[in-house]
Amino acid sequence: MTGGWEDAADAVEVHTLLEACDAHQADATGTPRPVRRRETTVALVDGRHVRLLREDGRAVGMFTLTTRLRAEEPPGQPHADRPAYLSRLAVAPDLLAAGSPVGVRCVREAIRLAGSLGADALRAEANPDLRGTRAMLASLGFEQCGPVHSDALSDSLV
């Protein structure tokens, strides 16, 4: 098997994987798909914030990692001087359906990368309807620290 981690270079490929994963998760949970803006994807790819996992030439997983402090942290977050933010975690739908560990590989890579960037905390956002994703994050040591929303907003985990 060939492939591995790379900085994403193709915003169309990233956006296509993200929307396919969103569609799969929405169908599986009976919840609406999040609205994704292609311009945001382009900006994140151009800023080298998107990591892509490739297997046999195919994009199978991705996430966004940023370190820029947000204007306002959600209430209940533990203090961090240099937090990193994990978002837009996506796995190819066929691999999700098969129970592949690609999502775990993505989060482990985000943890490794955040540490290499000097982050003292990794904050993750997760849709509360995605119980599998939340359970996976918890199994990797993340704890819920923000409010749980039942609408399109996401929770914060650290």
Coordinates of C-alpha atoms in Angstrom, one line a residue, residues 8 21 42 63 89 135 140 147 149 158:
A8 CA -3.5 19.0 1.0
C21 CA -18.4 12.3 4.5
V42 CA -9.8 27.0 -0.5
F63 CA -8.7 17.2 9.0
L89 CA -12.4 15.7 10.3
A135 CA -16.8 8.2 21.4
L140 CA -8.2 9.2 22.7
P147 CA -21.9 23.2 25.7
H149 CA -25.9 22.1 21.0
V158 CA -10.2 19.1 24.6

